[in-house]
mmCIF file with all atom_site columns, N, CA and C in Angstrom:
data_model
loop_
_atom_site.group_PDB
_atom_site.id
_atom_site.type_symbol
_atom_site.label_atom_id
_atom_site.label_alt_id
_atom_site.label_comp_id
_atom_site.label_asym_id
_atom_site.label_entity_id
_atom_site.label_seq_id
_atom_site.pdbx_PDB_ins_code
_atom_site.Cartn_x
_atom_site.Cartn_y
_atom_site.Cartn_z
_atom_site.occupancy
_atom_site.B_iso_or_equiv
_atom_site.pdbx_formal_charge
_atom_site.auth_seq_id
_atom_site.auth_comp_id
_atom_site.auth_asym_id
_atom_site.auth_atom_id
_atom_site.pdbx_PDB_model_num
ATOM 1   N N  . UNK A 1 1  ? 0.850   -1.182 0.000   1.00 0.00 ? 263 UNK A N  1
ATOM 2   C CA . UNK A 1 1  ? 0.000   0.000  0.000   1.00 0.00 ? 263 UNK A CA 1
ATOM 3   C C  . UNK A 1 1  ? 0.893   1.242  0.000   1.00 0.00 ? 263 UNK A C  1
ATOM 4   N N  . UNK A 1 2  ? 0.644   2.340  -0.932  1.00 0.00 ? 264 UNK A N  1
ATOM 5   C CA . UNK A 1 2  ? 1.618   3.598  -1.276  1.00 0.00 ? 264 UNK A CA 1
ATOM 6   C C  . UNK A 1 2  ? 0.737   4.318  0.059   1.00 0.00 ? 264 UNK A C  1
ATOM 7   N N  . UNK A 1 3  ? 1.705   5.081  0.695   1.00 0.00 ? 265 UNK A N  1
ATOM 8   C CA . UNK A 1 3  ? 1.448   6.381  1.279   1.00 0.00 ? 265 UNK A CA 1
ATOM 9   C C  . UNK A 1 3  ? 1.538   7.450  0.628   1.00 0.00 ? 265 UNK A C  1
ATOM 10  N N  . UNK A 1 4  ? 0.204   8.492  1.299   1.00 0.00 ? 266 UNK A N  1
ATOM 11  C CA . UNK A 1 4  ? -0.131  9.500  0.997   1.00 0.00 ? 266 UNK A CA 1
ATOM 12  C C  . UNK A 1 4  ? 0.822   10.070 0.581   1.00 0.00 ? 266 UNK A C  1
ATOM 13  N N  . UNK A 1 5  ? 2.685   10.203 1.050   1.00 0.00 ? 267 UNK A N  1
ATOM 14  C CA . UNK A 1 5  ? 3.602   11.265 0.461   1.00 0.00 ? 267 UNK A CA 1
ATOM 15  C C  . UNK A 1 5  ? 3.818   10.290 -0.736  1.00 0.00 ? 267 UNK A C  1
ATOM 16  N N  . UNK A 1 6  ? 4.083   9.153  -0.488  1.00 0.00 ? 268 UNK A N  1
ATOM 17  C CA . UNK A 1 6  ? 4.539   8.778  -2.003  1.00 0.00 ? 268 UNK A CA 1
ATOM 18  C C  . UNK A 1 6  ? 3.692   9.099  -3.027  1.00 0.00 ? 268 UNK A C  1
ATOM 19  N N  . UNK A 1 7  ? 2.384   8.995  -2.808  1.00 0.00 ? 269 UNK A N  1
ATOM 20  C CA . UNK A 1 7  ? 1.745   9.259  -3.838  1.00 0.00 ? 269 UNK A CA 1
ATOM 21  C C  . UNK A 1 7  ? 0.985   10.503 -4.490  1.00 0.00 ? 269 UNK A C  1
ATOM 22  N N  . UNK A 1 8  ? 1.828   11.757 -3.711  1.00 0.00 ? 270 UNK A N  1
ATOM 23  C CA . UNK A 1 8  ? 1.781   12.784 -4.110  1.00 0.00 ? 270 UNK A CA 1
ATOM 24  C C  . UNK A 1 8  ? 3.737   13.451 -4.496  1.00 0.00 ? 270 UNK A C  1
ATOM 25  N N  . UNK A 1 9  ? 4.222   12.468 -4.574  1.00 0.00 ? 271 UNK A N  1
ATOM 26  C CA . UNK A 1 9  ? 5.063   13.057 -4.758  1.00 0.00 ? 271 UNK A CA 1
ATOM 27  C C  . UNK A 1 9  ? 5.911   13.443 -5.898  1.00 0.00 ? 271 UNK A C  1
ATOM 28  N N  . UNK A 1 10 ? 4.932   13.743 -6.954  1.00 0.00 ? 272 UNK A N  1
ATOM 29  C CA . UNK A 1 10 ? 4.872   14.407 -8.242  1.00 0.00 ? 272 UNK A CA 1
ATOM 30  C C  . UNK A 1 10 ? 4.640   15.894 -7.490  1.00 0.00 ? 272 UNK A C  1
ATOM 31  N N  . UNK A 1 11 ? 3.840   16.138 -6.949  1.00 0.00 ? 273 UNK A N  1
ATOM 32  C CA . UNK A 1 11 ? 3.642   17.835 -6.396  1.00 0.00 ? 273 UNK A CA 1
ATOM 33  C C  . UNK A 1 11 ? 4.962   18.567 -6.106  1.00 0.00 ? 273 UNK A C  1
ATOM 34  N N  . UNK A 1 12 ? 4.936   19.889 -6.626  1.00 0.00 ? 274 UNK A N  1
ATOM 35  C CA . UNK A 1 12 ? 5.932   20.677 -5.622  1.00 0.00 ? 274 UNK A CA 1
ATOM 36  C C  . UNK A 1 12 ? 5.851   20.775 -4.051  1.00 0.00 ? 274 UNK A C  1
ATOM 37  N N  . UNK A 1 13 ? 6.534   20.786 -3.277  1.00 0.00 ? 275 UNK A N  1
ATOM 38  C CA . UNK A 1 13 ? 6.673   20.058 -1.794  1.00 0.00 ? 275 UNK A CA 1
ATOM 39  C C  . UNK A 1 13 ? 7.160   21.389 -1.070  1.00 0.00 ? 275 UNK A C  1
ATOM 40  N N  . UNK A 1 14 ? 7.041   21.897 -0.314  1.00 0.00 ? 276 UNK A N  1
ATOM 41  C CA . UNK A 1 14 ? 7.338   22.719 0.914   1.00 0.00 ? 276 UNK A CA 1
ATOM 42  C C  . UNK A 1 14 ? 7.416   22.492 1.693   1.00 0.00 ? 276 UNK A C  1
ATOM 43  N N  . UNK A 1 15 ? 8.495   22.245 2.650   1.00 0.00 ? 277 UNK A N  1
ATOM 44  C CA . UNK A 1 15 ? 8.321   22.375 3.589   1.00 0.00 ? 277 UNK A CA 1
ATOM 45  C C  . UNK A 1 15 ? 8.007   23.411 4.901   1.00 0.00 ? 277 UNK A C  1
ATOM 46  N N  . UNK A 1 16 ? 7.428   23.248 5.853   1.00 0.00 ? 278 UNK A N  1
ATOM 47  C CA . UNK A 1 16 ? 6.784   24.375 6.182   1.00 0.00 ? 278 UNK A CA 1
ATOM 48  C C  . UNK A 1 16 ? 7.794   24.524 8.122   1.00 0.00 ? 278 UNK A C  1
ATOM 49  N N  . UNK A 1 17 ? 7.665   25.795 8.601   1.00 0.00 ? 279 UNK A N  1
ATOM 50  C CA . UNK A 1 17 ? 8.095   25.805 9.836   1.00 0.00 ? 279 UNK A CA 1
ATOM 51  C C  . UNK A 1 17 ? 6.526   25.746 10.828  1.00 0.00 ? 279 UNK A C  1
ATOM 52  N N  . UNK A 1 18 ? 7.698   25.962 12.087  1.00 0.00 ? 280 UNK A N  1
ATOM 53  C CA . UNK A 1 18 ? 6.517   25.493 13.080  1.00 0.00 ? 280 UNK A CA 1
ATOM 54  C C  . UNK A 1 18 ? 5.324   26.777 13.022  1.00 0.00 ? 280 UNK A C  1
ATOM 55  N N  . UNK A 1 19 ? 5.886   27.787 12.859  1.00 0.00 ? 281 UNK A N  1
ATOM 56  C CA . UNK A 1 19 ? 4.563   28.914 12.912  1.00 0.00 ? 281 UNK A CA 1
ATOM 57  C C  . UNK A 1 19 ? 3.499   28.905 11.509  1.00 0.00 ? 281 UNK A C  1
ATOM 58  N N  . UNK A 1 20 ? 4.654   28.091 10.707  1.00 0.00 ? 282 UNK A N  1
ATOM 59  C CA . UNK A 1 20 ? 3.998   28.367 9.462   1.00 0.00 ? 282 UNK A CA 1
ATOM 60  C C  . UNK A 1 20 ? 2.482   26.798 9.315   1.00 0.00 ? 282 UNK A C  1
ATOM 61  N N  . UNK A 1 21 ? 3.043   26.120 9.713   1.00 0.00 ? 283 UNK A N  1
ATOM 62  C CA . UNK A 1 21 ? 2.466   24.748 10.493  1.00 0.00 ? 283 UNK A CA 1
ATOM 63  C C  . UNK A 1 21 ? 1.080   25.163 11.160  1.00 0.00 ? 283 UNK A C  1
ATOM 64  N N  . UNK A 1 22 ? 1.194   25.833 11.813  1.00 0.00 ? 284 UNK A N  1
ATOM 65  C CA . UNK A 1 22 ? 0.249   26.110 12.783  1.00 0.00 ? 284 UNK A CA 1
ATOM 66  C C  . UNK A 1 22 ? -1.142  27.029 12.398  1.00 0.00 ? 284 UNK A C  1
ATOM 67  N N  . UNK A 1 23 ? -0.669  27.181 11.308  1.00 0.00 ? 285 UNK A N  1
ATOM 68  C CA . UNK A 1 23 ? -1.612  28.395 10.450  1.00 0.00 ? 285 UNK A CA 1
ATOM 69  C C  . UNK A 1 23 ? -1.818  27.319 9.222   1.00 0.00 ? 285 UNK A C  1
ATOM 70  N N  . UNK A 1 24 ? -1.478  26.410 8.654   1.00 0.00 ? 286 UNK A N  1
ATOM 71  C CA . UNK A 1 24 ? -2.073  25.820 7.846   1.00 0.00 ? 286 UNK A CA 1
ATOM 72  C C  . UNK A 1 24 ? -2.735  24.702 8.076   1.00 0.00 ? 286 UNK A C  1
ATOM 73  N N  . UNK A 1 25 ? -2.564  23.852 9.299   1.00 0.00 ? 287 UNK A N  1
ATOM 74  C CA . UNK A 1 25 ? -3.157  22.793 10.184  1.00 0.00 ? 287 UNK A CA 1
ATOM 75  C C  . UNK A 1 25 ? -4.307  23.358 10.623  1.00 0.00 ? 287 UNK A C  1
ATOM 76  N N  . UNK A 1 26 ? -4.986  24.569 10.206  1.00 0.00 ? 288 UNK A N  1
ATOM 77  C CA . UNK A 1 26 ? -6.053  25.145 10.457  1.00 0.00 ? 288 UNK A CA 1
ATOM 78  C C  . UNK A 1 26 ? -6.553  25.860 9.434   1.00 0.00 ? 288 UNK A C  1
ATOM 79  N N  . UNK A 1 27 ? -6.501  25.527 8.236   1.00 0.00 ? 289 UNK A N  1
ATOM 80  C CA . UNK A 1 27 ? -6.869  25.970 6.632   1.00 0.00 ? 289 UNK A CA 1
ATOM 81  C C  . UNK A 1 27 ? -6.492  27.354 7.025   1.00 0.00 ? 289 UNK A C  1
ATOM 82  N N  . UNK A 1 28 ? -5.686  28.166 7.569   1.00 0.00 ? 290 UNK A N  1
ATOM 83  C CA . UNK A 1 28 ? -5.534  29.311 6.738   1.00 0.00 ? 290 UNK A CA 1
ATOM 84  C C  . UNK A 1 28 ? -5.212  29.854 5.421   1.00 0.00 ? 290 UNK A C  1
ATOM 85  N N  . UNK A 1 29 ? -6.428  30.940 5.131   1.00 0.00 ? 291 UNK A N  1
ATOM 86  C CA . UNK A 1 29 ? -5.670  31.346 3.835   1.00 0.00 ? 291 UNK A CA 1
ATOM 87  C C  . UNK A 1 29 ? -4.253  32.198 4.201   1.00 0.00 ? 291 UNK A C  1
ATOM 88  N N  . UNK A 1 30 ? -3.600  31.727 3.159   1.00 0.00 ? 292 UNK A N  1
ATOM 89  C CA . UNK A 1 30 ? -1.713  32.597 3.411   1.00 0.00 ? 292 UNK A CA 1
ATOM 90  C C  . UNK A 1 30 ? -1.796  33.558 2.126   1.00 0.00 ? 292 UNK A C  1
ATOM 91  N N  . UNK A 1 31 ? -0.473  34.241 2.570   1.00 0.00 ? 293 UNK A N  1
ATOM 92  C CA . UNK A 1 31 ? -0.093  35.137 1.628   1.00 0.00 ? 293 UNK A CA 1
ATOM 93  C C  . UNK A 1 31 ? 0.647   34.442 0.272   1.00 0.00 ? 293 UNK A C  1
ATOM 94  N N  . UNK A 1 32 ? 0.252   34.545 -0.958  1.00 0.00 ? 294 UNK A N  1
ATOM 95  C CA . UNK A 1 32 ? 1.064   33.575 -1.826  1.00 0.00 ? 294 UNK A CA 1
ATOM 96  C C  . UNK A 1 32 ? 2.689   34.233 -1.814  1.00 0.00 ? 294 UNK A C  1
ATOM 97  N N  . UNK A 1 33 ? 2.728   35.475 -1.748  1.00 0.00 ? 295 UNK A N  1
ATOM 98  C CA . UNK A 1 33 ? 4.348   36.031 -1.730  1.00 0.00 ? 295 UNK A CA 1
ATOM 99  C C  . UNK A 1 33 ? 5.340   35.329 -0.661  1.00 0.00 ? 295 UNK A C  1
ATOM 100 N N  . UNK A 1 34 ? 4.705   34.973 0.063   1.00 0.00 ? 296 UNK A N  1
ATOM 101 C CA . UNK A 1 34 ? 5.580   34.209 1.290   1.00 0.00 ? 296 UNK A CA 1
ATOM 102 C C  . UNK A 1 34 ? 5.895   32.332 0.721   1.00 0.00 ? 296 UNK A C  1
ATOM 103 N N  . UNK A 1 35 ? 5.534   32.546 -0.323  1.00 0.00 ? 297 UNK A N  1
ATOM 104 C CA . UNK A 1 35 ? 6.221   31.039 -0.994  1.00 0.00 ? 297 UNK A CA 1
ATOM 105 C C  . UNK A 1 35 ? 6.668   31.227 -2.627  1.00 0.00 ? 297 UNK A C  1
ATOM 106 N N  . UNK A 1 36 ? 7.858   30.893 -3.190  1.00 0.00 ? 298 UNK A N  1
ATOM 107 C CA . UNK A 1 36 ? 8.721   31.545 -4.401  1.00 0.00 ? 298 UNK A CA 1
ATOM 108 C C  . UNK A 1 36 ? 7.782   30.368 -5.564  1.00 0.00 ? 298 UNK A C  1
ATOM 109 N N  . UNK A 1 37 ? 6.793   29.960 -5.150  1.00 0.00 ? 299 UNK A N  1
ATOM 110 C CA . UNK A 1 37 ? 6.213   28.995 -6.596  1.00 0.00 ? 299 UNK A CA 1
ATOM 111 C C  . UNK A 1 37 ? 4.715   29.659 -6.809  1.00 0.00 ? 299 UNK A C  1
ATOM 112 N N  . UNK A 1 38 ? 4.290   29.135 -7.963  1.00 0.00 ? 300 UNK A N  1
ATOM 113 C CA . UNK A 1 38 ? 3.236   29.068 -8.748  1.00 0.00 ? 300 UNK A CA 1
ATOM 114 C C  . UNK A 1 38 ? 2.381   28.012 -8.497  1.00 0.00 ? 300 UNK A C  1
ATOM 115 N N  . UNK A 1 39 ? 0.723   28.568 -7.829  1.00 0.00 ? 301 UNK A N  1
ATOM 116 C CA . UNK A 1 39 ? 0.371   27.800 -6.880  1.00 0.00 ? 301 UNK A CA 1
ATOM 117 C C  . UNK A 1 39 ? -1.444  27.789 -8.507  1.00 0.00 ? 301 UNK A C  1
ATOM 118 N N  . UNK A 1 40 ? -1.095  27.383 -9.303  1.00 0.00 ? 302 UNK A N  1
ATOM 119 C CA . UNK A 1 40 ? -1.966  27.451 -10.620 1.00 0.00 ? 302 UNK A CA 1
ATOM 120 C C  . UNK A 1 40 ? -2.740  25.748 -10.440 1.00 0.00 ? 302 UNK A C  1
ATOM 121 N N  . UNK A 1 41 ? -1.355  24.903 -9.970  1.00 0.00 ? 303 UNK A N  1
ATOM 122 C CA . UNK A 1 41 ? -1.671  23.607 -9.724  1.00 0.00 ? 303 UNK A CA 1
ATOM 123 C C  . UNK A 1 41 ? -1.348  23.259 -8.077  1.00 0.00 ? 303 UNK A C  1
ATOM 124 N N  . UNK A 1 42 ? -1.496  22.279 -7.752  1.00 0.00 ? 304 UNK A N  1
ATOM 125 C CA . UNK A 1 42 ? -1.458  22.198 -6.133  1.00 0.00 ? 304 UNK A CA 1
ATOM 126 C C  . UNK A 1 42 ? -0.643  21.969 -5.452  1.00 0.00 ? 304 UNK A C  1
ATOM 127 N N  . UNK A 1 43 ? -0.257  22.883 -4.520  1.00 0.00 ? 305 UNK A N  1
ATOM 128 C CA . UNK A 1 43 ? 1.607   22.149 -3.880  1.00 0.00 ? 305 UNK A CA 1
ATOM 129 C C  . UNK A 1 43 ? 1.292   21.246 -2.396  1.00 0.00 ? 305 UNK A C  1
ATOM 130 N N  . UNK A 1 44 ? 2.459   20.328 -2.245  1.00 0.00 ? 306 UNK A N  1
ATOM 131 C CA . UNK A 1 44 ? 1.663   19.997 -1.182  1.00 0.00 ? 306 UNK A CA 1
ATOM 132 C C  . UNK A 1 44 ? 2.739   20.886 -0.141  1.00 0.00 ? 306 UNK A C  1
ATOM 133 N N  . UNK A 1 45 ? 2.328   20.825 1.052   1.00 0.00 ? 307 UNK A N  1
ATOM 134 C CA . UNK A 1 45 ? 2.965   21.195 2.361   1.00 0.00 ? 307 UNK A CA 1
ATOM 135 C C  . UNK A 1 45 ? 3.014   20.127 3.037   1.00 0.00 ? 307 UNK A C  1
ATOM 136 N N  . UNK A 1 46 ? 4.317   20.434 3.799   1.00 0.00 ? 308 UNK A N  1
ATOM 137 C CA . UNK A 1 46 ? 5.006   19.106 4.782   1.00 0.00 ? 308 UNK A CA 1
ATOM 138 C C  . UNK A 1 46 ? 5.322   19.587 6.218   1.00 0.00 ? 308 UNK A C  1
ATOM 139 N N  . UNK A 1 47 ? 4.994   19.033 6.781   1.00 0.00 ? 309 UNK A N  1
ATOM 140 C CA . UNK A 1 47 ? 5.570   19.208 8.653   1.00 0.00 ? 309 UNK A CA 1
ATOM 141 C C  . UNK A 1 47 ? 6.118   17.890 8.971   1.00 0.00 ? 309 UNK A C  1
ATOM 142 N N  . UNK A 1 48 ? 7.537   18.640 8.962   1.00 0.00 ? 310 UNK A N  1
ATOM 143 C CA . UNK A 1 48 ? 8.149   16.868 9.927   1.00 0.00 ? 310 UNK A CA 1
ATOM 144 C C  . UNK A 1 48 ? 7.954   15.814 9.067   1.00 0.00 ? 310 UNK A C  1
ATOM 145 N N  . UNK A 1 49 ? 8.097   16.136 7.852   1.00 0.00 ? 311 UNK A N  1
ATOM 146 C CA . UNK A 1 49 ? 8.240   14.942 6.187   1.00 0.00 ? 311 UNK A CA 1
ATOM 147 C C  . UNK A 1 49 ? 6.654   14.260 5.913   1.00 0.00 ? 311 UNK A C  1
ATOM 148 N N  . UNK A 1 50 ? 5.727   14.763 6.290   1.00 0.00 ? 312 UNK A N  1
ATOM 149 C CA . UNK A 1 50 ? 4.538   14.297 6.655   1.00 0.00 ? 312 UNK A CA 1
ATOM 150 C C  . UNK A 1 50 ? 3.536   15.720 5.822   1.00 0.00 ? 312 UNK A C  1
ATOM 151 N N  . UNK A 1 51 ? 2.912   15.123 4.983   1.00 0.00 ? 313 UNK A N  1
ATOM 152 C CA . UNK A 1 51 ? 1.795   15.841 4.113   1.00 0.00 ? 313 UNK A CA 1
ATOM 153 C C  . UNK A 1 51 ? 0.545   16.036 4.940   1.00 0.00 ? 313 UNK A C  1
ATOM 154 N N  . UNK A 1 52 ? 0.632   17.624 4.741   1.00 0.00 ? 314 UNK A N  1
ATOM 155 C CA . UNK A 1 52 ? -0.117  18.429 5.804   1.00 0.00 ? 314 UNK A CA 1
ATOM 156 C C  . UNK A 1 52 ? -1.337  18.747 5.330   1.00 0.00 ? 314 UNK A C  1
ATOM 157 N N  . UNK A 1 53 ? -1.002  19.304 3.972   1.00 0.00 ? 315 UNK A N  1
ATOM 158 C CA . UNK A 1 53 ? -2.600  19.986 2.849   1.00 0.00 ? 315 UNK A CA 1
ATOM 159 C C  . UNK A 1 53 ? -1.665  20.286 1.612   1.00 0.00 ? 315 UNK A C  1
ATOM 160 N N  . UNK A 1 54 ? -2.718  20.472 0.770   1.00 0.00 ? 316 UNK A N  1
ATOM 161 C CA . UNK A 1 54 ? -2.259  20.950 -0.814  1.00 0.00 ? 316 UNK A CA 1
ATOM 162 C C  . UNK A 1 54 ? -2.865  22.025 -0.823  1.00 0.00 ? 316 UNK A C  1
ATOM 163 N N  . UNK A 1 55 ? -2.428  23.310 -1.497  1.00 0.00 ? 317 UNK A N  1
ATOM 164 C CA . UNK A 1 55 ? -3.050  24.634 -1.630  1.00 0.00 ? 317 UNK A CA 1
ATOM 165 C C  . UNK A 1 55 ? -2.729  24.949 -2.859  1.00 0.00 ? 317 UNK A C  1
ATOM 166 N N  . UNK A 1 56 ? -4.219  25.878 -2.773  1.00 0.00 ? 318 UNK A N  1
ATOM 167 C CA . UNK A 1 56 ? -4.171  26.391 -4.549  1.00 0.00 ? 318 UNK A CA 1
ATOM 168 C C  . UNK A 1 56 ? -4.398  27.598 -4.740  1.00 0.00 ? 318 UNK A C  1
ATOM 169 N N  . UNK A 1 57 ? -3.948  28.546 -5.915  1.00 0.00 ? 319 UNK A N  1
ATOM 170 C CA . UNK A 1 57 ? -4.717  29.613 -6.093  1.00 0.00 ? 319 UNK A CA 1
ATOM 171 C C  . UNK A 1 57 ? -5.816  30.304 -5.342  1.00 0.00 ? 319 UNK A C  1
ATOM 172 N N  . UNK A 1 58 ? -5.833  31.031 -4.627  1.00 0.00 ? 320 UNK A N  1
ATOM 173 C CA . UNK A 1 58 ? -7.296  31.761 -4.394  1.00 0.00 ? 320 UNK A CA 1
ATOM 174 C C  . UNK A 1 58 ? -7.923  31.823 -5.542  1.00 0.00 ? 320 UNK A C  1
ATOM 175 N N  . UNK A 1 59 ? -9.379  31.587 -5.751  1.00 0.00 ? 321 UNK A N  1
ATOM 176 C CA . UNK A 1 59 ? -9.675  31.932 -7.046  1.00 0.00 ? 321 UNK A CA 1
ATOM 177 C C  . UNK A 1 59 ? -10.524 33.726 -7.388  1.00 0.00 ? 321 UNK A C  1
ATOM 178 N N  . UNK A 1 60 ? -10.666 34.227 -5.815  1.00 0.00 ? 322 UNK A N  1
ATOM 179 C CA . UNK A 1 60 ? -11.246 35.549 -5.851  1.00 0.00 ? 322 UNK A CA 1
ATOM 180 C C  . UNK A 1 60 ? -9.872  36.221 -5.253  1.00 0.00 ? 322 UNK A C  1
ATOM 181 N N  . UNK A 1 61 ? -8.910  35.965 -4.477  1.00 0.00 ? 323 UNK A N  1
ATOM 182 C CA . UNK A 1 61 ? -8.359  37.013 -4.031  1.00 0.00 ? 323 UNK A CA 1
ATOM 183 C C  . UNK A 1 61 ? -6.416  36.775 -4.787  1.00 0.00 ? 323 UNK A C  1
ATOM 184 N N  . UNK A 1 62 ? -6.446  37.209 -5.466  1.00 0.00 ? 324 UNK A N  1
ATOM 185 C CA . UNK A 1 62 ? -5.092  37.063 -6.277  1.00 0.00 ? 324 UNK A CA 1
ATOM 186 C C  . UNK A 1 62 ? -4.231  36.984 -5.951  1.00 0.00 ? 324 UNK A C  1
ATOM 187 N N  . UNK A 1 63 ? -3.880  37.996 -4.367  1.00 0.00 ? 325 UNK A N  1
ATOM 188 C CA . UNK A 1 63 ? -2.602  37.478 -3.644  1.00 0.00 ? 325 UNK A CA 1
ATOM 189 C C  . UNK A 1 63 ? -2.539  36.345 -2.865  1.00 0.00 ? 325 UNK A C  1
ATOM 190 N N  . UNK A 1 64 ? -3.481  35.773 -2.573  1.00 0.00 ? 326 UNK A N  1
ATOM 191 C CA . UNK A 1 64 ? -3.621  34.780 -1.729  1.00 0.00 ? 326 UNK A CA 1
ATOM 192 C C  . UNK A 1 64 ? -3.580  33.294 -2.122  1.00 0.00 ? 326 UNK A C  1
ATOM 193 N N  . UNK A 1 65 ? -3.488  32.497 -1.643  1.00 0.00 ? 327 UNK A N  1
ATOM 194 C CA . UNK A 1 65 ? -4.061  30.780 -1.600  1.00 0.00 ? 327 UNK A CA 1
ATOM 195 C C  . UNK A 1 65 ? -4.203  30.492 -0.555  1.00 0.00 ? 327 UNK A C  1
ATOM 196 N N  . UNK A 1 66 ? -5.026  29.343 -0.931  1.00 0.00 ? 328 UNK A N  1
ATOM 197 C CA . UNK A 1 66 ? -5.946  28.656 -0.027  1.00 0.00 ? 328 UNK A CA 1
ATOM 198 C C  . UNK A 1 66 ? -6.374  27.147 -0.038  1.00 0.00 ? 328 UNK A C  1
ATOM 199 N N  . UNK A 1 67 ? -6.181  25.960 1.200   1.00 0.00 ? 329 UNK A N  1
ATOM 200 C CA . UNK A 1 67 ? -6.307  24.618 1.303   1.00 0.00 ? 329 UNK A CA 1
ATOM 201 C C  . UNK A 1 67 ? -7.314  24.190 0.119   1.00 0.00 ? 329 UNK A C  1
ATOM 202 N N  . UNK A 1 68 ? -6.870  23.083 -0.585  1.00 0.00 ? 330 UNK A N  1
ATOM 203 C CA . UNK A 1 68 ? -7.720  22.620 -1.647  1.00 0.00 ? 330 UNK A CA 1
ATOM 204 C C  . UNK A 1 68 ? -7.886  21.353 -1.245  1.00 0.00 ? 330 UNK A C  1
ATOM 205 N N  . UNK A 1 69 ? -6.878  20.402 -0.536  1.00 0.00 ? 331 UNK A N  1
ATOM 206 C CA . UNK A 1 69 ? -7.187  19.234 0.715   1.00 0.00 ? 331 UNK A CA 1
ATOM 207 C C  . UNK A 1 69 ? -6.446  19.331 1.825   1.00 0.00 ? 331 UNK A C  1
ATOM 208 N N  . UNK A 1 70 ? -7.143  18.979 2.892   1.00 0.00 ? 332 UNK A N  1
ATOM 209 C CA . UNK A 1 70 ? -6.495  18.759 4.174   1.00 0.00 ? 332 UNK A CA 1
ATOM 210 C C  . UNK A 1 70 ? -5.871  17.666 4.561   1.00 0.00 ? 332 UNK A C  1
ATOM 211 N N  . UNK A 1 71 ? -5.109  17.328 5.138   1.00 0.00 ? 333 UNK A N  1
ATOM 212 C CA . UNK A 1 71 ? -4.731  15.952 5.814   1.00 0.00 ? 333 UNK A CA 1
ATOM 213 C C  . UNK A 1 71 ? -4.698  15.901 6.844   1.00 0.00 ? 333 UNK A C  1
ATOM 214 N N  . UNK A 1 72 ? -4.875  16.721 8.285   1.00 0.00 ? 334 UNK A N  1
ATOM 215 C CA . UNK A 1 72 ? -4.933  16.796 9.192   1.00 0.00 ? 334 UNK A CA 1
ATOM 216 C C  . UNK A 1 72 ? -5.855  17.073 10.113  1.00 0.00 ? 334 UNK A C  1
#
């Protein structure tokens, strides 16, 4: 049986810090400038090598993205 990271691990991957963790383990929407990729398709985020959520585009607010799945 593949795990969830293996089987996302075609996605661009971030890893995330602990504050940054703590705000996405709770669907926040983030600022997209505070991450250097193109969020058009879904990246995932990692805490501690462990897939946290995938986020995508805001589709109303342009600077932003926002959880498209959770894992936590």
């Amino acid at each position: 049986v593949a795990s969830i990271e293996s089987s996302l691990a075609h996605l661009p991957k971030i890893e995330l810090d602990r504050e940054q963790f703590a705000k996405v383990k709770n669907g926040q929407v983030l600022l997209k400038a505070d991450f250097n990729l193109d969020f058009k398709n879904p990246v995932a985020f990692y805490y501690e090598d462990k897939i946290i959520a995938l986020y995508l585009q805001h589709a109303e607010k342009e600077l932003f993205i926002k959880p498209y799945k959770m894992f936590v």
